PDB file of C-alpha atoms in Angstrom:
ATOM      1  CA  UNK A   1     202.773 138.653 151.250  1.00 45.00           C
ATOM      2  CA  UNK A   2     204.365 140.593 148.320  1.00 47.00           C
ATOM      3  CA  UNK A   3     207.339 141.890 148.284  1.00 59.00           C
ATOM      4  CA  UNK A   4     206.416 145.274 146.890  1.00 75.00           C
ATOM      5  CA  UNK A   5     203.661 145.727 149.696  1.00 80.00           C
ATOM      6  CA  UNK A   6     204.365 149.032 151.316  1.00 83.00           C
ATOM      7  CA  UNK A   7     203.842 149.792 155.077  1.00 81.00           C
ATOM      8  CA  UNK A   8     201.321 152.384 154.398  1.00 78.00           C
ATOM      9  CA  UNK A   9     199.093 149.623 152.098  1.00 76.00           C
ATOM     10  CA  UNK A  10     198.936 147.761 155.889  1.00 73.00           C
ATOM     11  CA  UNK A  11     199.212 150.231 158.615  1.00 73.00           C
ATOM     12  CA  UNK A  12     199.986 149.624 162.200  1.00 72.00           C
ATOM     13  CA  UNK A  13     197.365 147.029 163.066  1.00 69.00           C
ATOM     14  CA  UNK A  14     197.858 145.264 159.537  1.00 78.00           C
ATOM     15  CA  UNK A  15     201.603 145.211 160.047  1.00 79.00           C
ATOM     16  CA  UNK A  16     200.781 143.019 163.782  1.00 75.00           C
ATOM     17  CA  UNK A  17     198.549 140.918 162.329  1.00 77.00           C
ATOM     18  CA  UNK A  18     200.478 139.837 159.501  1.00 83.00           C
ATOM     19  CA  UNK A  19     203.621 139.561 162.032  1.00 80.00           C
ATOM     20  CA  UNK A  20     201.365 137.359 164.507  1.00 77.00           C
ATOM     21  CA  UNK A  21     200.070 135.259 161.207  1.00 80.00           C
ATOM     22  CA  UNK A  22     204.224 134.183 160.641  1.00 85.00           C
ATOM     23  CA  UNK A  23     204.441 133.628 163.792  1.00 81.00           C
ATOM     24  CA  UNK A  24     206.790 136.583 164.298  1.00 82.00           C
ATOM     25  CA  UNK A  25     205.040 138.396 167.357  1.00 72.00           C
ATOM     26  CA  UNK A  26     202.189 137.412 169.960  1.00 65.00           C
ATOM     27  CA  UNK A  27     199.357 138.157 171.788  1.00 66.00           C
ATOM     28  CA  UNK A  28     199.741 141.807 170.736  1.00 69.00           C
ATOM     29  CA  UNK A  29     195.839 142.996 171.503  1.00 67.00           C
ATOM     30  CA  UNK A  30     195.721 145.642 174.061  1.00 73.00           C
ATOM     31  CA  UNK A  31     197.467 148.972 175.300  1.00 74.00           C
ATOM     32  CA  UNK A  32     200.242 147.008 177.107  1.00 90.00           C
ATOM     33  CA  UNK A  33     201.810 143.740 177.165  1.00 91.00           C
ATOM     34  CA  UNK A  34     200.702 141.882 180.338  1.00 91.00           C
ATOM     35  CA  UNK A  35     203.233 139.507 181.844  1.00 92.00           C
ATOM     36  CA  UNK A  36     203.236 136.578 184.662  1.00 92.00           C
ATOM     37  CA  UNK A  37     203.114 138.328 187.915  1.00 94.00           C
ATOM     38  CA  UNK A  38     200.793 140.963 186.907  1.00 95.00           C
ATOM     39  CA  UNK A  39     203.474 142.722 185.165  1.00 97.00           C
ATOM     40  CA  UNK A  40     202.823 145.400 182.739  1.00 97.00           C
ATOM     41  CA  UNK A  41     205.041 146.573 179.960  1.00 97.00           C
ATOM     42  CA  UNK A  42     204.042 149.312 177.428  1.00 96.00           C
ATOM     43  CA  UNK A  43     206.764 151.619 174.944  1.00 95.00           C
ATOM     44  CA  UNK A  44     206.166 154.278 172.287  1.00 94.00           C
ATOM     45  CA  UNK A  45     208.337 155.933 170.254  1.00 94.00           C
ATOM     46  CA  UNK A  46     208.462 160.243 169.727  1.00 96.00           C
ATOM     47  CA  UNK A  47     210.267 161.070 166.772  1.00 96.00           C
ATOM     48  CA  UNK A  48     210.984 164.372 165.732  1.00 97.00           C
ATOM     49  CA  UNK A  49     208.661 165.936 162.477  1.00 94.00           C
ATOM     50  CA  UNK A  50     206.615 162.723 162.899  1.00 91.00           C
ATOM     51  CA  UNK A  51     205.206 163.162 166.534  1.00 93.00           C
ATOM     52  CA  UNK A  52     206.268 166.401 167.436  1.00 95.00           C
ATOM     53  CA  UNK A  53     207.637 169.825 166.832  1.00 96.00           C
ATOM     54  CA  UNK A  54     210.170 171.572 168.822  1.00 96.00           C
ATOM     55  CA  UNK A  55     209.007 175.073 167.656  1.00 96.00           C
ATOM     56  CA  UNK A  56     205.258 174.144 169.118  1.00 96.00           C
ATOM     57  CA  UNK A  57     206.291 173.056 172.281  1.00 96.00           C
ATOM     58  CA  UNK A  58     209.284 173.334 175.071  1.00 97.00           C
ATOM     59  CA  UNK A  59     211.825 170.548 175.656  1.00 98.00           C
ATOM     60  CA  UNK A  60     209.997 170.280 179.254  1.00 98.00           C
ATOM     61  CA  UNK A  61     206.733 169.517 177.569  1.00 98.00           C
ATOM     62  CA  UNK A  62     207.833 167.232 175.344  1.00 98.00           C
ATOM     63  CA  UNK A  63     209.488 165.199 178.575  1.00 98.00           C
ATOM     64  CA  UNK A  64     206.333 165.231 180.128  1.00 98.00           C
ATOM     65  CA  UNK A  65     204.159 164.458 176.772  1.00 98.00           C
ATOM     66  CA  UNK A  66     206.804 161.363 176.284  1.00 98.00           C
ATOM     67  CA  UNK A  67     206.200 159.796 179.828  1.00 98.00           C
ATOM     68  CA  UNK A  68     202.288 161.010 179.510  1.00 98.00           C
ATOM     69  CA  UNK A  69     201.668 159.126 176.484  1.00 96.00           C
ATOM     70  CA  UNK A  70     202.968 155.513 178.303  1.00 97.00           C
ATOM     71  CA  UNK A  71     201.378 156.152 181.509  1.00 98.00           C
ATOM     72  CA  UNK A  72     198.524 156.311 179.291  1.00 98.00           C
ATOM     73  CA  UNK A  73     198.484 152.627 178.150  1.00 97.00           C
ATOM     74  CA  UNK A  74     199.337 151.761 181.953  1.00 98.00           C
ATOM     75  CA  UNK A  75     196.078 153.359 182.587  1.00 98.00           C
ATOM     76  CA  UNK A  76     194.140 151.134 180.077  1.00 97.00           C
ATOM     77  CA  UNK A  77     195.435 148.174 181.600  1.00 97.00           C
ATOM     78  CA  UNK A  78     194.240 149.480 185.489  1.00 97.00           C
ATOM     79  CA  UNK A  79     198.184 149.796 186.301  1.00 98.00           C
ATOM     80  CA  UNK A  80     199.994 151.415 189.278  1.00 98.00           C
ATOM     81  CA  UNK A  81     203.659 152.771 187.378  1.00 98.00           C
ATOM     82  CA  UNK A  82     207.167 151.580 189.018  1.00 98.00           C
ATOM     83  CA  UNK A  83     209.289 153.421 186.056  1.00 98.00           C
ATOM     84  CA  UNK A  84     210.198 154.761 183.017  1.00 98.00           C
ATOM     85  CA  UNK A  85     213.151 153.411 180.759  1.00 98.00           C
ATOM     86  CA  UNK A  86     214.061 156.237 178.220  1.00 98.00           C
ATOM     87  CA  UNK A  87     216.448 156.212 175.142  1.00 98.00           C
ATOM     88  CA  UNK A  88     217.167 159.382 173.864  1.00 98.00           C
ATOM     89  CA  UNK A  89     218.883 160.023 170.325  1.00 98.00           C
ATOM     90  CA  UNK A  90     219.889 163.694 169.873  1.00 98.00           C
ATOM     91  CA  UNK A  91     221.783 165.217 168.121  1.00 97.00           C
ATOM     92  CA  UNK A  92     225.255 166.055 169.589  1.00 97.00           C
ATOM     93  CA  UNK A  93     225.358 169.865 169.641  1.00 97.00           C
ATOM     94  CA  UNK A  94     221.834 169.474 171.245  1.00 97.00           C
ATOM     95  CA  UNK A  95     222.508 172.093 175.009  1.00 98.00           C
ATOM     96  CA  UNK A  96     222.932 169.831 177.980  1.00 98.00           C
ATOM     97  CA  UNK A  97     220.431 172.206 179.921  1.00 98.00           C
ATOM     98  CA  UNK A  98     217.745 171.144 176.824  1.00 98.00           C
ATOM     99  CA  UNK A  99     217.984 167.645 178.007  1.00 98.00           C
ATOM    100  CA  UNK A 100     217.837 168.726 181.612  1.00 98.00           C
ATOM    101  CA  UNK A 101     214.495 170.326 181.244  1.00 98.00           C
ATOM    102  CA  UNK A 102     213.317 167.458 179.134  1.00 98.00           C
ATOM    103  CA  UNK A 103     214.290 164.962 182.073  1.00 98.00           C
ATOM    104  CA  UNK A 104     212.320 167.984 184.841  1.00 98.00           C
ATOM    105  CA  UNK A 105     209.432 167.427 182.201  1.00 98.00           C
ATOM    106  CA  UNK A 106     209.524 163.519 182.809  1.00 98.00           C
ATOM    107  CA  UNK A 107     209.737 163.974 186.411  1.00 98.00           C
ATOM    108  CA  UNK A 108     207.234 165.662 186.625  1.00 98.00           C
ATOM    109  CA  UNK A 109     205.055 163.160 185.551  1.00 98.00           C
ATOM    110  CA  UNK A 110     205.561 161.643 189.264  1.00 98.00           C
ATOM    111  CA  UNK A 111     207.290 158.575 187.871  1.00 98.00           C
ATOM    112  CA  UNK A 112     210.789 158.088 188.013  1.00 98.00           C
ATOM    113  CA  UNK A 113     213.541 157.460 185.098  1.00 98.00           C
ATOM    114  CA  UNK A 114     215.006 153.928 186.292  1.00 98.00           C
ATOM    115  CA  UNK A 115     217.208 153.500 183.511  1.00 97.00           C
ATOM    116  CA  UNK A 116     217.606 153.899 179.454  1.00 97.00           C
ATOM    117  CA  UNK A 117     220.511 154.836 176.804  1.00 97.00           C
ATOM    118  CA  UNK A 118     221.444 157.441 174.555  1.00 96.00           C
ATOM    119  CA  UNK A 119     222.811 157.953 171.052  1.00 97.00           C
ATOM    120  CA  UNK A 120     223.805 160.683 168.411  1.00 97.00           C
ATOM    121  CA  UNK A 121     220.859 161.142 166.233  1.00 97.00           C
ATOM    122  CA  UNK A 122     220.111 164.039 163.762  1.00 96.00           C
ATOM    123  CA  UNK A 123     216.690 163.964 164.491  1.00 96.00           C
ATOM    124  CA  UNK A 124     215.458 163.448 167.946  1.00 98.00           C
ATOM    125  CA  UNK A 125     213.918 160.975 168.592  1.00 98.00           C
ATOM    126  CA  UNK A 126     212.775 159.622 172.476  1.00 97.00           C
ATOM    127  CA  UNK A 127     211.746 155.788 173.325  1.00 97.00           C
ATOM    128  CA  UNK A 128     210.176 155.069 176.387  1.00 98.00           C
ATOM    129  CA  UNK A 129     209.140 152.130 177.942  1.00 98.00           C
ATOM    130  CA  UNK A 130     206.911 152.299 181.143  1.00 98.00           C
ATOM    131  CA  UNK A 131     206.555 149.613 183.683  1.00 98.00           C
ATOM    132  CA  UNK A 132     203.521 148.732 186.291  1.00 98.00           C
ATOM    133  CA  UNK A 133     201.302 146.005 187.993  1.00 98.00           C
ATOM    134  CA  UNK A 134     198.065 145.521 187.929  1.00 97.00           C
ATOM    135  CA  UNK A 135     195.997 143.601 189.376  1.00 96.00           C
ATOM    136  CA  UNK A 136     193.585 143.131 186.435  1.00 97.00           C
ATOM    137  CA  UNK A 137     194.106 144.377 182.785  1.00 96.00           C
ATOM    138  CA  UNK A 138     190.737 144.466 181.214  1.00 96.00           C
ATOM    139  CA  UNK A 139     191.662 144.469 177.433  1.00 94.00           C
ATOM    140  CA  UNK A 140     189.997 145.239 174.671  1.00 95.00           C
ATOM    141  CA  UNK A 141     188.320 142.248 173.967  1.00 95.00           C
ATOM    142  CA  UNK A 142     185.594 141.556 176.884  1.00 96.00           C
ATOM    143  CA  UNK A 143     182.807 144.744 175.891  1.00 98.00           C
ATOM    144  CA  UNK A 144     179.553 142.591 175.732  1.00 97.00           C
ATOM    145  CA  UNK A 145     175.608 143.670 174.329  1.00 98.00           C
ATOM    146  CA  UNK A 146     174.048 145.469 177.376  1.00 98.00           C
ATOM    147  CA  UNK A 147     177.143 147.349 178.402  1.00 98.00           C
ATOM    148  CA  UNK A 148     177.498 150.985 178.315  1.00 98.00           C
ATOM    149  CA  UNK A 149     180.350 152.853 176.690  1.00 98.00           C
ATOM    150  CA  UNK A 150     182.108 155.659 179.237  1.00 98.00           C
ATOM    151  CA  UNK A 151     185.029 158.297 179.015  1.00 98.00           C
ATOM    152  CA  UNK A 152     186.551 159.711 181.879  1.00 98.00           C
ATOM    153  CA  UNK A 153     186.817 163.494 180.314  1.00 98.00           C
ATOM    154  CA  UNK A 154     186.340 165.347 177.541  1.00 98.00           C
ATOM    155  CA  UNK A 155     187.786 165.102 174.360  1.00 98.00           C
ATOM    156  CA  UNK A 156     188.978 166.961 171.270  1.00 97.00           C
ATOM    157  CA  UNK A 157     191.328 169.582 172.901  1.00 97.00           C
ATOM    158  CA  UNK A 158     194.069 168.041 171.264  1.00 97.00           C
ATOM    159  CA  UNK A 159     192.739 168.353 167.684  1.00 96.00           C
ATOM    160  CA  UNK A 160     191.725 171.866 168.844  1.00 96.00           C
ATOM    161  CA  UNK A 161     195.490 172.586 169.562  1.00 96.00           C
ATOM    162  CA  UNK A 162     196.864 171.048 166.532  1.00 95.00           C
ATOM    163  CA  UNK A 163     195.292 173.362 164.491  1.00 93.00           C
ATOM    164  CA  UNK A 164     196.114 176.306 166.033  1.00 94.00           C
ATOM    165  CA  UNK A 165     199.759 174.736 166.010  1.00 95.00           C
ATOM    166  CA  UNK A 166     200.572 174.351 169.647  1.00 95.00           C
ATOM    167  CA  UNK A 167     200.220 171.184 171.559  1.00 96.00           C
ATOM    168  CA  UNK A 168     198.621 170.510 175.139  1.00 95.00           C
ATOM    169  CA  UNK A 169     199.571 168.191 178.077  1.00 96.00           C
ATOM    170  CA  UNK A 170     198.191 165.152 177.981  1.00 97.00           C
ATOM    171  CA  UNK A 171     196.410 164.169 181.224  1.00 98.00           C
ATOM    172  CA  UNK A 172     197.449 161.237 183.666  1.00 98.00           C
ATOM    173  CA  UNK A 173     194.746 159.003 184.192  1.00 98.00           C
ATOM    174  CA  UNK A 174     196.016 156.506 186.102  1.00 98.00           C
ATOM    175  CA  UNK A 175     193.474 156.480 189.265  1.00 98.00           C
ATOM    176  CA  UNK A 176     190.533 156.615 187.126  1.00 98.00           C
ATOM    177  CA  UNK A 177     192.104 153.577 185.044  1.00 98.00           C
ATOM    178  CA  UNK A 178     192.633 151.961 188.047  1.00 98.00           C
ATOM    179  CA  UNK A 179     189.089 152.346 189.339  1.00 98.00           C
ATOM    180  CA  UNK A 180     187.333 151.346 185.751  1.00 98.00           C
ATOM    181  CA  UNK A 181     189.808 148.130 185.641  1.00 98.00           C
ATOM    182  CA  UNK A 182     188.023 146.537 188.333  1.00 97.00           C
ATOM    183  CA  UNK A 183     185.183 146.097 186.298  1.00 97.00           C
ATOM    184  CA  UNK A 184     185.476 147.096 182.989  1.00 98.00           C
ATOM    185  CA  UNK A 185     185.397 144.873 180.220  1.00 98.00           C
ATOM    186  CA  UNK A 186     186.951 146.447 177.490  1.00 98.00           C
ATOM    187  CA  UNK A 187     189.078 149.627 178.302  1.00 98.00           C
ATOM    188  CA  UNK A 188     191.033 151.295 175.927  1.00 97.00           C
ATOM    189  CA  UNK A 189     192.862 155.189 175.862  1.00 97.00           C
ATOM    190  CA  UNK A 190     191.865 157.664 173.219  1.00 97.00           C
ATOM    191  CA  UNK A 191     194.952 157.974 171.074  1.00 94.00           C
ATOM    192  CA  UNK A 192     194.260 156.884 167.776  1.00 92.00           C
ATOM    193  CA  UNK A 193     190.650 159.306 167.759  1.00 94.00           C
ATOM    194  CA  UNK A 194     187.362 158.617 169.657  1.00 96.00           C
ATOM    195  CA  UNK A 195     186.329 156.171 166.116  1.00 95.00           C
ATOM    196  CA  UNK A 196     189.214 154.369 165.593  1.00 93.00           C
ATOM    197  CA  UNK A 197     189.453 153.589 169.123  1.00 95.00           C
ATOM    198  CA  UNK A 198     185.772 152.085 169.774  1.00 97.00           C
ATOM    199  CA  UNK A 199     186.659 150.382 166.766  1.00 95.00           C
ATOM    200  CA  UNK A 200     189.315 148.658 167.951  1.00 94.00           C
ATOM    201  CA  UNK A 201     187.267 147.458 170.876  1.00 97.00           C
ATOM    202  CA  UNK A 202     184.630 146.253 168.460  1.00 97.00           C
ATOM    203  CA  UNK A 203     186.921 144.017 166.741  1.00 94.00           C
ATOM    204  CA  UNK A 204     188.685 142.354 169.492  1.00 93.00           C
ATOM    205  CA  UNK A 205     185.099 141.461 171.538  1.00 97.00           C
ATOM    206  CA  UNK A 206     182.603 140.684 168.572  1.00 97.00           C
ATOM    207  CA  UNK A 207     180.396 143.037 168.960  1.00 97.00           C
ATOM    208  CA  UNK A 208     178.854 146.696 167.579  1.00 98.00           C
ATOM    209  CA  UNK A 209     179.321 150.072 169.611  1.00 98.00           C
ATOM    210  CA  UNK A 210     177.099 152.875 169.016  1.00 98.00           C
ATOM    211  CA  UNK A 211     178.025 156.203 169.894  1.00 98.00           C
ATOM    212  CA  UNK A 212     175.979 159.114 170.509  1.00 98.00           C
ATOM    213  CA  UNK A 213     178.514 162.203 169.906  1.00 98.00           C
ATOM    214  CA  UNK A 214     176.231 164.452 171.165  1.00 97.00           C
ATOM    215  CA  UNK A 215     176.629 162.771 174.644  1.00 98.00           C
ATOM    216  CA  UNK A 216     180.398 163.526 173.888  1.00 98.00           C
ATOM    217  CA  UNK A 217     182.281 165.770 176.387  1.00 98.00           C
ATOM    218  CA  UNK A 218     183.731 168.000 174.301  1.00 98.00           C
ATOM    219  CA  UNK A 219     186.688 170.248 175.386  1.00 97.00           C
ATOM    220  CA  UNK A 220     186.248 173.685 175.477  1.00 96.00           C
ATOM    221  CA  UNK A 221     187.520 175.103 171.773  1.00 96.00           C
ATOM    222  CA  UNK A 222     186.888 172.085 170.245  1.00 97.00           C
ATOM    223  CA  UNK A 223     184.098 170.700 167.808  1.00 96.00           C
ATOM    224  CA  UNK A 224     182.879 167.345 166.982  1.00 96.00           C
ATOM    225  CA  UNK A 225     185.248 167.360 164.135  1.00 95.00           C
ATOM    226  CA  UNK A 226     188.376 167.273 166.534  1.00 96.00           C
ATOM    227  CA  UNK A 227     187.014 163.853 168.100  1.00 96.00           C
ATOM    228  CA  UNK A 228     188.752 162.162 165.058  1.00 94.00           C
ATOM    229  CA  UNK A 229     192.323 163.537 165.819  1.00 94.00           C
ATOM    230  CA  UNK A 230     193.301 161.520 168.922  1.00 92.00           C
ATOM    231  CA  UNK A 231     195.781 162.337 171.450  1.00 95.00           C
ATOM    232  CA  UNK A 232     193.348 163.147 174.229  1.00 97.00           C
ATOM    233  CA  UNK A 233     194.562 160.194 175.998  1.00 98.00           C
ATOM    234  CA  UNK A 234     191.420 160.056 178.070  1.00 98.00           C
ATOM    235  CA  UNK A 235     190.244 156.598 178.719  1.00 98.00           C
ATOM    236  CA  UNK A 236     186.991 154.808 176.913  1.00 98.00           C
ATOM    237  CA  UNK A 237     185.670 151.610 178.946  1.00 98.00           C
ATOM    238  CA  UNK A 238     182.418 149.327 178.600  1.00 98.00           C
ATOM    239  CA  UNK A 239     181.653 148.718 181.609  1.00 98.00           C
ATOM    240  CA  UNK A 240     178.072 147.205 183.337  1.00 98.00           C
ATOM    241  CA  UNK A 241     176.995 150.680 184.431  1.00 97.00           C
ATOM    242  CA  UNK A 242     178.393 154.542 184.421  1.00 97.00           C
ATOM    243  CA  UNK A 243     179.584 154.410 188.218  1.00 95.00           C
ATOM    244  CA  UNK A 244     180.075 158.259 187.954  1.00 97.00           C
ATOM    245  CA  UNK A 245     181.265 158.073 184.424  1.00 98.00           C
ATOM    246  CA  UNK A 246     180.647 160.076 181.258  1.00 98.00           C
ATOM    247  CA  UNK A 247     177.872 157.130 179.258  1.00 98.00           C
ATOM    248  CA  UNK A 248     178.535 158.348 175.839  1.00 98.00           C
ATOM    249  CA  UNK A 249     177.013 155.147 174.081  1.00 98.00           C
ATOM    250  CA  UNK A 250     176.313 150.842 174.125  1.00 98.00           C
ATOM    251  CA  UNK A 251     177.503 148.108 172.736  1.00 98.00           C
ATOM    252  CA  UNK A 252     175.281 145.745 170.913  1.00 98.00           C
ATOM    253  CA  UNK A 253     174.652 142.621 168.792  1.00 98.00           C
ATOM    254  CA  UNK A 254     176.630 143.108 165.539  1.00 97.00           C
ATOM    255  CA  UNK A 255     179.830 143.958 164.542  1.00 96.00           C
ATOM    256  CA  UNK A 256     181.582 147.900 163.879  1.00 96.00           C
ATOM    257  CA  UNK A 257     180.554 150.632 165.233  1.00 96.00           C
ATOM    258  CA  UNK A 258     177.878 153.522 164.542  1.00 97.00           C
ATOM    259  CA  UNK A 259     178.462 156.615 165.488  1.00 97.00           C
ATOM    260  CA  UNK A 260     175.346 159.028 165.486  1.00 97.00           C
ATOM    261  CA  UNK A 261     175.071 162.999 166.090  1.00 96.00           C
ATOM    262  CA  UNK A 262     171.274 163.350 167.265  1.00 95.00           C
ATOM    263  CA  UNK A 263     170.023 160.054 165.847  1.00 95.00           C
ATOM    264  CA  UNK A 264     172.005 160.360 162.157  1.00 96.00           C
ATOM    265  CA  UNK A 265     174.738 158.723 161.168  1.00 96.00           C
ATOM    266  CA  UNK A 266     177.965 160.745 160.971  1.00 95.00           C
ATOM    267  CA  UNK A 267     181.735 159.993 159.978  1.00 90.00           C
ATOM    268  CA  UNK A 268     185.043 160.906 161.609  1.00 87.00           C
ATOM    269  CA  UNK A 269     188.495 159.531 160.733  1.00 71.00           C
ATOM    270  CA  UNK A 270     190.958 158.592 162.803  1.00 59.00           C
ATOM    271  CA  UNK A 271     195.312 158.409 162.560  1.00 53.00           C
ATOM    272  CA  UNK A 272     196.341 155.452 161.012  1.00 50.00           C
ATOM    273  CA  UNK A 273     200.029 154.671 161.545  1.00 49.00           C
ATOM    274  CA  UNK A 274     202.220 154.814 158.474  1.00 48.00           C
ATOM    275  CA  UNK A 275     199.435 156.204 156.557  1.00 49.00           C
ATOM    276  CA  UNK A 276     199.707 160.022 155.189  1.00 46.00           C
TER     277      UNK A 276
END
């Protein structure tokens, strides 16, 4: 690789791969890392002017939109959540009853806080790293031709929000992850945007999805264009049948995916990490 190759030339999944290819990283292919045991680790990163604003959204939001966004990836992998490590970098004249309420907005994501560290920061910036079992972590490499493609709500609120400058509370998934893991196989959350997403699954199991968008639950507010923001945090799964699920599309021979609005072809982005 050259030395003048910039992060945002490779973006997030270019960066893995090219840290897997020297042997630098492993078996980095789904929401969480699954361990012997049926141990399941997952961590993201919130940094301030990157991932959030503090003018858009309380210090008890943001706790609860930090834990949120990891029980999400426990979801994907059909988890049950023992606790949350956070690390919290603030900056020192930060109030004390600030970080209170962002700890009350963590707790009451119904997980607990079972450990973590702090440092002086002058932008804040929260780490958290969520721990679970499961019993079996589909991935999101197994979606075969014949299977259907499900969500388990509707999607685009979040785009909605952003542009109105405001943020909304991610939802917690975790029984409906649990409940598509034991059959699923592919399952994957909506963070990235509804395209990006099914692509990923695409890549890692060989095969093409097609998506009808106007099957698409979408949020009250929103419009199809909002699919492509991400941050819904709702779950997509191939699975063998619905089982009470939202079908929104199949997977086929091939390779990509299609995505269609009333049989024509139609285009939505998605956020690529280090990437304006």
């Amino acid at each position: 690789m050259s030395s003048g190759l910039r992060l945002a030339e490779l973006g997030e999944l270019g960066l893995l791969a090219e840290l897997e290819r020297r042997g630098l990283a492993v078996r980095i292919e789904n929401d969480a890392a699954e361990l012997p045991g049926g141990r399941v680790v997952t961590q993201d990163a919130l940094v301030e002017g990157v991932h959030f604003r503090l003018d858009w959204l309380s210090w008890r939001d943001l706790g609860f939109r930090a834990a949120a966004v990891n029980l999400s990836d426990l979801a994907a992998s059909g988890a049950e959540p023992d606790g949350l490590v956070v690390s919290l970098a603030a900056r020192s004249d930060t109030a004390v009853a600030d970080v209170v309420e962002l700890y009350e907005g963590f707790a009451e994501a119904g997980v607990p806080v079972i450990g973590g560290d702090t440092s002086a920061s002058e932008r804040l910036v929260l780490s958290v790293t969520a721990l679970g079992r499961s019993r079996r972590v589909p991935g999101r490499g197994g979606a075969q031709p014949g299977d259907v493609l499900v969500v388990t709500g509707a999607l685009g609120a979040a785009g909605a929000a952003f542009r109105e400058e405001r943020y909304i509370r991610p939802p917690l998934r975790l029984e409906e992850g649990r409940r598509l893991a034991r059959k699923a196989h592919a399952l994957i959350d909506v963070s990235d945007g509804l395209a990006r997403d099914a692509g990923h699954i695409a890549a890692r199991s060989g095969c093409r999805l097609v998506i009808d968008l106007e099957r698409v639950p979408i949020a009250e507010g929103a419009a199809v264009e909002d699919l492509a923001f991400g941050e819904d945090y709702e779950l997509l799964a191939a699975v063998p049948e619905p089982d009470g699920f939202v079908e929104i599309g199949r997977c086929e021979d091939g390779e990509g995916i299609a995505l269609l609005l009333h049989g024509e072809p139609y285009e939505l982005p998605g956020y690529i990490h280090f990437r304006a």
